[in-house]
């Protein structure tokens, strides 16, 4: 026990209690009536406060992880637990940090690594962060750029960077740290480059206005070479080939350079011919009134959701469906269009669950839970649903049903099976009085996290009241066809 913690207990004030008081003070701070000089001073002081808070958070994170890992190591050394269970417990410890920091487990892994480096290997950077002289991000730059060095050489790099920590820009600081690494240990820098090449990958993430980013992380020479080749192909389309039909088609193409390069790259990557439909399944969740606006009985906005990606305007959804139908007709029905009925609560917020007698979550039951949960149900994770698992284990009487199922990423599915973790269904989504499907997740440290199923059409929309009306003639026919199917 440190001297400070003894003082806190004697005075009757714990460290968390003092921090809550500081949080309340900062939250209650007003800026009305301040002069321009005072306003800028508030901005500067709060920036310093964030740095000092990040340093305290790093110390607490490092201590928590090290004490927990030490206990796990003792149990593994005494052969009380297996090596696999020890690894699972260590990973679950990082997931507890993720819940405390309200971030994904992957981000928590990086926070833990940065915290331990700052506490044990980068004293100068940690001192500047503690004093509020640098931001958490600038400290992270030093941690990231010096990660390939041994602890001794890392401390030397930290000493060399002390003079520029407070004055250099972010890029200049990263460059200075890289120079120090090259000077101190060229072999580790070369090995780091080799490991980086092994981590090459392709990722996709949503962008505004119905767009998305496709990113390729690869060796610099290869990526730049591919981009140069694509630009050369785009420039070549403006050069006459002597073929009248090809030259006429190129002249009629009004796409700009960026649009042409994007369309060509996506067609080549997916193996499609120009204009061919994308051969993948994309779910569009919408009401029948959105699909058939002329037959809308209940009114309301055009609300469409692409599970796992976000909202889509009703006009764009109808345009997409019509394009698929047209392409299917032109290509002898190559494009398949499936219509599935989803039963919701009266207000349309929650997807209503159905029971199943099967042991594994598969088929329509799995698809229903994937539609209901969209992404990993654990807060702040946002990872895709990789596994659908029982909240209450089958061995303990848990049934294979939507009410006892939860969509999670692979890591959180393993974490909730670690010792000390508990999951419990609080609301099935079908309880009297309504409410979404809810699971309470309890961590070994005693923290409780609410895992709520998101609205079927995504958060951020206006709440709707139930509308009970008779279906139109077209809707009645549509429902009859679905029942017959």
XYZ file of C-alpha atoms in Angstrom:
485
model
C 0.000 0.000 0.000
C 1.419 3.365 -1.015
C 1.727 6.373 1.285
C -0.859 8.235 -0.775
C -3.443 5.469 -0.488
C -2.874 5.340 3.315
C -3.456 9.083 3.528
C -6.610 8.746 1.483
C -7.998 6.062 3.782
C -7.111 7.996 6.927
C -8.814 11.104 5.618
C -11.820 9.038 4.581
C -11.411 9.833 0.899
C -10.538 7.112 -1.603
C -8.774 7.787 -4.886
C -11.906 6.950 -6.914
C -13.885 9.291 -4.657
C -11.457 12.144 -5.254
C -11.543 11.549 -8.993
C -15.341 11.577 -8.961
C -15.178 14.955 -7.222
C -12.783 16.251 -9.883
C -15.058 14.921 -12.617
C -18.053 16.635 -11.031
C -16.097 19.884 -10.774
C -15.023 19.798 -14.412
C -18.510 18.818 -15.578
C -20.030 21.755 -13.688
C -17.525 24.274 -15.069
C -19.189 27.067 -17.004
C -17.539 29.509 -19.391
C -20.159 32.257 -19.557
C -18.816 35.695 -18.732
C -15.134 34.821 -19.225
C -12.812 37.057 -21.180
C -11.030 35.863 -24.323
C -7.812 35.431 -22.356
C -9.601 33.368 -19.709
C -11.357 31.237 -22.327
C -8.069 30.317 -23.973
C -6.550 29.607 -20.563
C -9.436 27.219 -19.828
C -8.799 25.459 -23.155
C -5.085 25.099 -22.360
C -5.650 23.922 -18.786
C -8.210 21.327 -19.841
C -5.788 20.033 -22.491
C -3.150 19.620 -19.779
C -5.734 17.949 -17.555
C -6.465 15.389 -20.260
C -2.769 14.548 -20.500
C -2.395 14.177 -16.733
C -5.546 12.022 -16.629
C -4.161 9.812 -19.402
C -0.959 9.305 -17.387
C -2.907 8.306 -14.265
C -5.051 6.018 -16.385
C -1.929 4.380 -17.825
C -0.507 3.740 -14.349
C -3.793 2.230 -13.159
C -4.072 0.101 -16.297
C -0.535 -1.255 -15.999
C -0.982 -2.075 -12.300
C -4.333 -3.806 -12.837
C -3.056 -5.964 -15.711
C 0.237 -6.844 -14.026
C -1.384 -7.887 -10.744
C -3.992 -9.996 -12.539
C -1.392 -11.570 -14.831
C 0.834 -12.347 -11.826
C -1.975 -14.266 -10.130
C -2.661 -16.186 -13.325
C 1.061 -17.009 -13.668
C 1.164 -18.324 -10.103
C -1.821 -20.565 -10.752
C -0.259 -21.844 -13.983
C 3.075 -22.513 -12.241
C 1.264 -24.488 -9.549
C -0.557 -26.373 -12.327
C -3.912 -25.278 -10.930
C -4.918 -24.215 -14.442
C -3.808 -25.258 -17.925
C -1.759 -23.091 -20.257
C -4.805 -22.606 -22.469
C -6.935 -21.401 -19.566
C -4.132 -19.085 -18.434
C -4.019 -17.533 -21.894
C -7.797 -17.174 -21.884
C -7.741 -15.421 -18.504
C -5.031 -12.993 -19.596
C -6.993 -12.083 -22.713
C -10.185 -11.661 -20.707
C -8.318 -9.254 -18.417
C -7.691 -6.978 -21.408
C -11.367 -7.207 -22.287
C -12.210 -5.865 -18.814
C -9.976 -2.902 -19.592
C -11.923 -2.447 -22.842
C -15.203 -2.224 -20.953
C -13.707 0.246 -18.472
C -12.322 2.426 -21.267
C -15.457 1.988 -23.387
C -13.581 0.786 -26.431
C -13.112 -2.402 -28.439
C -10.890 -5.248 -27.158
C -8.405 -4.601 -29.936
C -8.038 -0.983 -28.851
C -7.702 -2.118 -25.233
C -4.803 -4.408 -26.200
C -3.011 -1.385 -27.637
C -3.837 0.730 -24.575
C -2.425 -1.949 -22.274
C 0.766 -2.218 -24.289
C 1.185 1.553 -24.326
C 0.515 1.822 -20.586
C 3.150 -0.769 -19.681
C 5.693 0.848 -22.000
C 5.083 4.306 -20.529
C 5.309 3.078 -16.945
C 8.413 0.893 -17.313
C 10.381 1.915 -20.403
C 9.660 5.557 -21.317
C 10.159 7.632 -18.158
C 10.707 10.945 -19.945
C 7.577 10.610 -22.071
C 5.591 9.525 -19.012
C 6.826 12.531 -17.024
C 5.775 14.923 -19.795
C 2.360 13.252 -20.010
C 1.905 13.370 -16.227
C 2.657 17.094 -16.221
C 0.128 17.636 -18.982
C 2.817 18.915 -21.345
C 1.947 16.436 -24.127
C -1.228 14.674 -25.184
C -1.994 10.978 -24.982
C -1.718 10.763 -28.761
C 1.818 12.199 -28.788
C 2.827 9.728 -26.110
C 1.315 6.961 -28.251
C 3.471 8.073 -31.197
C 6.624 7.531 -29.127
C 5.337 4.151 -27.917
C 4.486 3.039 -31.439
C 7.692 4.143 -33.126
C 10.018 2.665 -30.479
C 8.189 -0.647 -30.043
C 10.911 -2.593 -31.891
C 13.663 -1.646 -29.409
C 14.793 -3.523 -26.320
C 13.894 -1.909 -22.955
C 17.405 -0.490 -22.510
C 17.568 1.017 -26.002
C 14.012 2.270 -25.651
C 15.005 4.267 -22.576
C 17.905 5.762 -24.544
C 15.555 6.726 -27.386
C 13.231 8.269 -24.808
C 16.130 10.350 -23.464
C 17.031 11.558 -26.958
C 13.434 12.559 -27.726
C 12.988 14.538 -24.508
C 13.986 17.819 -26.138
C 11.408 17.595 -28.937
C 8.445 16.060 -27.142
C 6.820 19.418 -26.409
C 7.715 21.327 -29.573
C 7.825 19.011 -32.595
C 4.749 18.339 -34.689
C 3.263 14.850 -34.772
C 4.941 13.854 -38.036
C 8.265 15.366 -36.990
C 8.086 13.544 -33.648
C 7.410 10.229 -35.383
C 10.316 10.867 -37.771
C 12.640 11.740 -34.883
C 11.669 8.560 -33.035
C 12.289 6.508 -36.182
C 15.736 8.074 -36.615
C 16.591 7.180 -33.032
C 15.532 3.572 -33.661
C 17.630 3.316 -36.822
C 20.630 4.774 -35.000
C 20.250 2.501 -31.973
C 19.286 -0.827 -33.585
C 19.076 -1.121 -37.366
C 18.478 -4.871 -37.236
C 15.303 -4.482 -35.176
C 13.985 -1.892 -37.650
C 14.609 -4.267 -40.561
C 12.914 -7.127 -38.711
C 9.959 -4.880 -37.929
C 9.569 -4.116 -41.630
C 9.573 -7.824 -42.396
C 6.899 -8.535 -39.786
C 4.848 -5.639 -41.132
C 4.882 -7.217 -44.584
C 3.478 -10.403 -43.064
C 0.541 -8.421 -41.616
C -0.708 -7.175 -44.988
C -4.481 -7.339 -45.317
C -7.582 -5.904 -46.939
C -10.312 -4.177 -44.917
C -13.578 -2.381 -45.552
C -15.364 0.260 -43.519
C -18.484 2.345 -44.161
C -18.289 5.923 -45.407
C -20.971 8.655 -45.535
C -23.694 8.802 -48.188
C -23.963 5.087 -48.920
C -20.279 4.717 -49.820
C -17.519 2.576 -48.320
C -13.730 2.510 -48.094
C -11.793 -0.516 -49.381
C -8.273 -0.412 -47.943
C -5.285 -2.530 -48.930
C -2.334 -2.586 -46.552
C 0.688 -3.938 -48.369
C 4.333 -3.269 -49.160
C 4.922 0.272 -50.404
C 6.415 -0.741 -53.744
C 3.580 -3.120 -54.620
C 0.783 -0.751 -53.626
C 2.294 2.223 -55.453
C 2.940 0.014 -58.495
C -0.693 -1.103 -58.616
C -1.875 2.508 -58.382
C 0.496 3.616 -61.160
C -0.738 0.795 -63.409
C -4.349 1.787 -62.776
C -3.618 5.419 -63.609
C -1.817 4.383 -66.777
C -4.843 2.333 -67.862
C -7.107 5.314 -67.223
C -4.923 7.593 -69.332
C -4.775 5.011 -72.121
C -8.558 5.087 -72.566
C -8.240 8.605 -74.003
C -5.816 7.440 -76.716
C -7.326 6.404 -80.066
C -6.905 2.700 -80.773
C -8.060 2.651 -84.415
C -11.086 0.499 -83.544
C -14.168 2.655 -84.338
C -16.439 0.899 -81.838
C -13.905 1.004 -78.985
C -13.032 4.629 -79.661
C -16.718 5.592 -79.805
C -17.417 3.821 -76.498
C -14.457 5.562 -74.856
C -15.620 8.938 -76.140
C -19.130 8.337 -74.795
C -17.831 7.448 -71.338
C -18.273 10.619 -69.278
C -16.844 9.250 -66.039
C -14.048 11.208 -64.409
C -10.644 9.779 -63.606
C -11.498 8.826 -60.019
C -14.832 7.215 -60.941
C -13.311 5.211 -63.806
C -10.389 3.984 -61.715
C -12.717 3.003 -58.859
C -15.165 1.123 -61.109
C -12.340 -0.673 -62.924
C -10.542 -1.670 -59.720
C -13.720 -3.039 -58.129
C -14.689 -4.966 -61.259
C -11.230 -6.527 -61.500
C -11.044 -7.392 -57.800
C -14.471 -9.049 -57.807
C -13.977 -10.778 -61.163
C -17.047 -9.133 -62.683
C -17.597 -8.039 -66.243
C -18.456 -4.335 -66.733
C -22.034 -3.746 -65.564
C -22.438 -7.211 -64.017
C -24.308 -7.367 -60.680
C -22.298 -7.998 -57.522
C -22.607 -11.741 -56.707
C -23.040 -11.329 -52.955
C -25.993 -11.231 -50.600
C -26.843 -7.799 -49.187
C -29.685 -7.602 -46.675
C -32.049 -4.627 -46.831
C -34.375 -4.419 -43.826
C -37.441 -2.312 -44.621
C -41.201 -2.285 -44.266
C -43.488 -3.286 -47.108
C -44.506 0.370 -47.290
C -40.968 1.339 -48.253
C -40.740 -1.322 -50.964
C -44.226 -0.505 -52.299
C -44.746 3.204 -51.461
C -47.980 3.438 -53.424
C -49.537 0.843 -51.109
C -48.289 2.277 -47.807
C -50.993 2.039 -45.176
C -49.314 3.239 -42.008
C -47.356 6.213 -43.328
C -44.001 7.068 -41.853
C -40.552 7.755 -43.238
C -38.583 5.619 -45.660
C -36.564 3.664 -43.101
C -34.123 1.115 -44.516
C -31.209 -0.533 -42.731
C -28.302 -2.555 -44.114
C -27.476 -4.834 -41.147
C -23.992 -4.193 -39.876
C -23.425 -1.155 -42.108
C -26.069 1.500 -41.428
C -29.041 3.373 -42.837
C -29.991 3.723 -46.486
C -32.519 6.087 -48.040
C -35.737 4.456 -49.210
C -35.351 5.812 -52.752
C -31.882 4.260 -53.018
C -33.171 0.922 -51.710
C -35.995 0.838 -54.275
C -33.557 1.848 -57.018
C -31.231 -0.995 -55.973
C -34.036 -3.570 -56.003
C -35.277 -2.394 -59.429
C -31.744 -2.513 -60.837
C -31.363 -6.097 -59.623
C -34.679 -7.043 -61.199
C -33.739 -5.414 -64.507
C -30.337 -7.105 -64.535
C -31.978 -10.425 -63.710
C -34.349 -10.082 -66.681
C -31.547 -9.082 -69.045
C -29.361 -12.007 -67.962
C -32.047 -14.705 -67.892
C -32.695 -14.420 -64.182
C -29.098 -14.613 -62.969
C -29.806 -12.164 -60.126
C -31.658 -13.816 -57.246
C -33.942 -11.675 -55.111
C -35.247 -13.090 -51.821
C -38.084 -11.676 -49.761
C -38.179 -12.655 -46.083
C -40.749 -11.601 -43.526
C -39.535 -10.309 -40.149
C -41.955 -10.018 -37.236
C -41.331 -7.034 -34.982
C -42.781 -5.576 -31.805
C -45.791 -3.266 -32.354
C -43.591 -0.172 -32.362
C -41.248 -1.700 -34.940
C -38.143 -1.302 -32.750
C -37.254 -4.880 -31.845
C -37.116 -8.062 -33.857
C -39.376 -10.711 -32.299
C -37.626 -13.983 -31.488
C -38.698 -17.527 -32.313
C -37.819 -20.777 -30.567
C -35.926 -23.696 -32.051
C -35.212 -27.224 -30.855
C -31.844 -27.493 -32.552
C -28.582 -27.532 -30.574
C -26.597 -25.162 -32.776
C -27.627 -21.729 -33.960
C -27.931 -22.210 -37.708
C -30.217 -21.522 -40.634
C -33.031 -19.049 -40.139
C -32.549 -18.855 -36.368
C -28.942 -17.746 -36.774
C -29.933 -15.275 -39.486
C -32.646 -13.851 -37.236
C -30.173 -13.230 -34.390
C -27.625 -11.721 -36.808
C -30.302 -9.334 -38.073
C -31.409 -8.481 -34.536
C -27.934 -7.839 -33.098
C -26.248 -6.411 -36.246
C -22.782 -6.247 -34.605
C -21.195 -7.705 -31.461
C -23.624 -7.067 -28.611
C -20.941 -6.089 -26.084
C -20.906 -2.259 -25.856
C -18.187 -0.304 -27.678
C -16.981 -3.335 -29.644
C -18.611 -2.788 -33.089
C -16.943 -5.945 -34.461
C -18.974 -8.105 -36.881
C -20.985 -10.984 -35.433
C -18.766 -14.029 -35.888
C -20.451 -16.428 -33.474
C -23.981 -16.849 -32.164
C -23.845 -18.545 -28.781
C -26.017 -19.404 -25.802
C -26.199 -16.804 -23.046
C -26.991 -19.558 -20.578
C -25.087 -22.708 -21.408
C -26.946 -25.769 -22.652
C -25.228 -27.770 -19.905
C -26.993 -25.531 -17.384
C -30.405 -25.793 -18.983
C -30.097 -23.040 -21.566
C -32.302 -23.484 -24.609
C -31.378 -22.902 -28.228
C -33.644 -19.966 -28.939
C -33.449 -16.347 -29.983
C -34.171 -15.254 -26.419
C -31.166 -17.242 -25.109
C -28.908 -16.396 -28.045
C -26.562 -13.469 -28.517
C -24.441 -12.427 -31.476
C -20.845 -11.656 -30.474
C -17.388 -11.441 -31.976
C -15.076 -14.406 -31.471
C -13.088 -12.725 -28.721
C -16.071 -11.779 -26.557
C -17.550 -15.244 -27.019
C -14.363 -16.672 -25.485
C -14.162 -13.964 -22.811
C -17.602 -14.656 -21.395
C -16.583 -18.293 -20.860
C -13.552 -17.283 -18.753
C -13.706 -17.791 -14.964
C -15.412 -14.919 -13.169
C -17.463 -13.797 -16.180
C -21.243 -14.252 -16.082
C -23.942 -13.597 -18.666
C -27.653 -13.466 -17.884
C -30.719 -12.683 -19.984
C -32.541 -9.764 -18.358
C -35.194 -9.256 -21.034
C -36.167 -11.682 -23.795
C -37.696 -9.028 -26.019
C -41.089 -10.690 -25.578
C -41.699 -9.788 -21.934
C -44.915 -8.002 -20.923
C -44.449 -4.277 -21.277
C -42.085 -4.599 -24.212
C -38.444 -3.621 -24.282
C -35.502 -4.897 -26.306
C -33.595 -8.113 -25.773
C -31.093 -7.429 -22.978
C -28.192 -9.403 -21.527
C -26.288 -8.429 -18.393
C -22.572 -9.187 -18.559
C -20.663 -9.294 -15.258
C -16.848 -9.184 -15.183
C -14.511 -10.704 -12.550
C -13.920 -7.219 -11.103
C -17.645 -6.907 -10.396
C -18.570 -4.554 -13.204
C -21.975 -4.937 -14.851
C -22.503 -4.085 -18.519
C -25.880 -3.896 -20.263
C -25.866 -5.540 -23.684
C -28.978 -4.193 -25.431
C -30.156 -5.322 -28.847
C -30.148 -2.264 -31.132
C -33.312 -1.112 -32.901
C -33.992 -3.196 -35.991
C -33.606 -0.120 -38.203
C -30.637 1.205 -36.251
C -30.294 3.889 -33.559
C -30.850 7.564 -34.272
C -34.351 7.325 -35.731
C -37.449 8.928 -34.252
C -39.552 6.695 -32.009
C -42.744 5.452 -33.592
C -46.028 4.522 -32.010
C -47.762 1.335 -33.045
C -50.096 1.751 -36.013
C -52.835 -0.871 -36.262
C -54.658 -0.731 -39.576
C -56.160 -3.160 -42.011
C -53.736 -4.200 -44.767
C -54.354 -3.003 -48.295
C -55.423 -5.448 -51.019
C -51.869 -5.687 -52.371
C -50.453 -6.210 -48.886
C -53.023 -8.926 -48.215
C -51.995 -10.744 -51.398
C -48.327 -10.364 -50.494
C -48.915 -11.763 -47.016
C -50.879 -14.681 -48.468
C -48.011 -15.507 -50.841
C -45.527 -15.385 -47.947
C -47.730 -17.665 -45.831
C -48.004 -20.115 -48.708
C -44.214 -20.087 -49.134
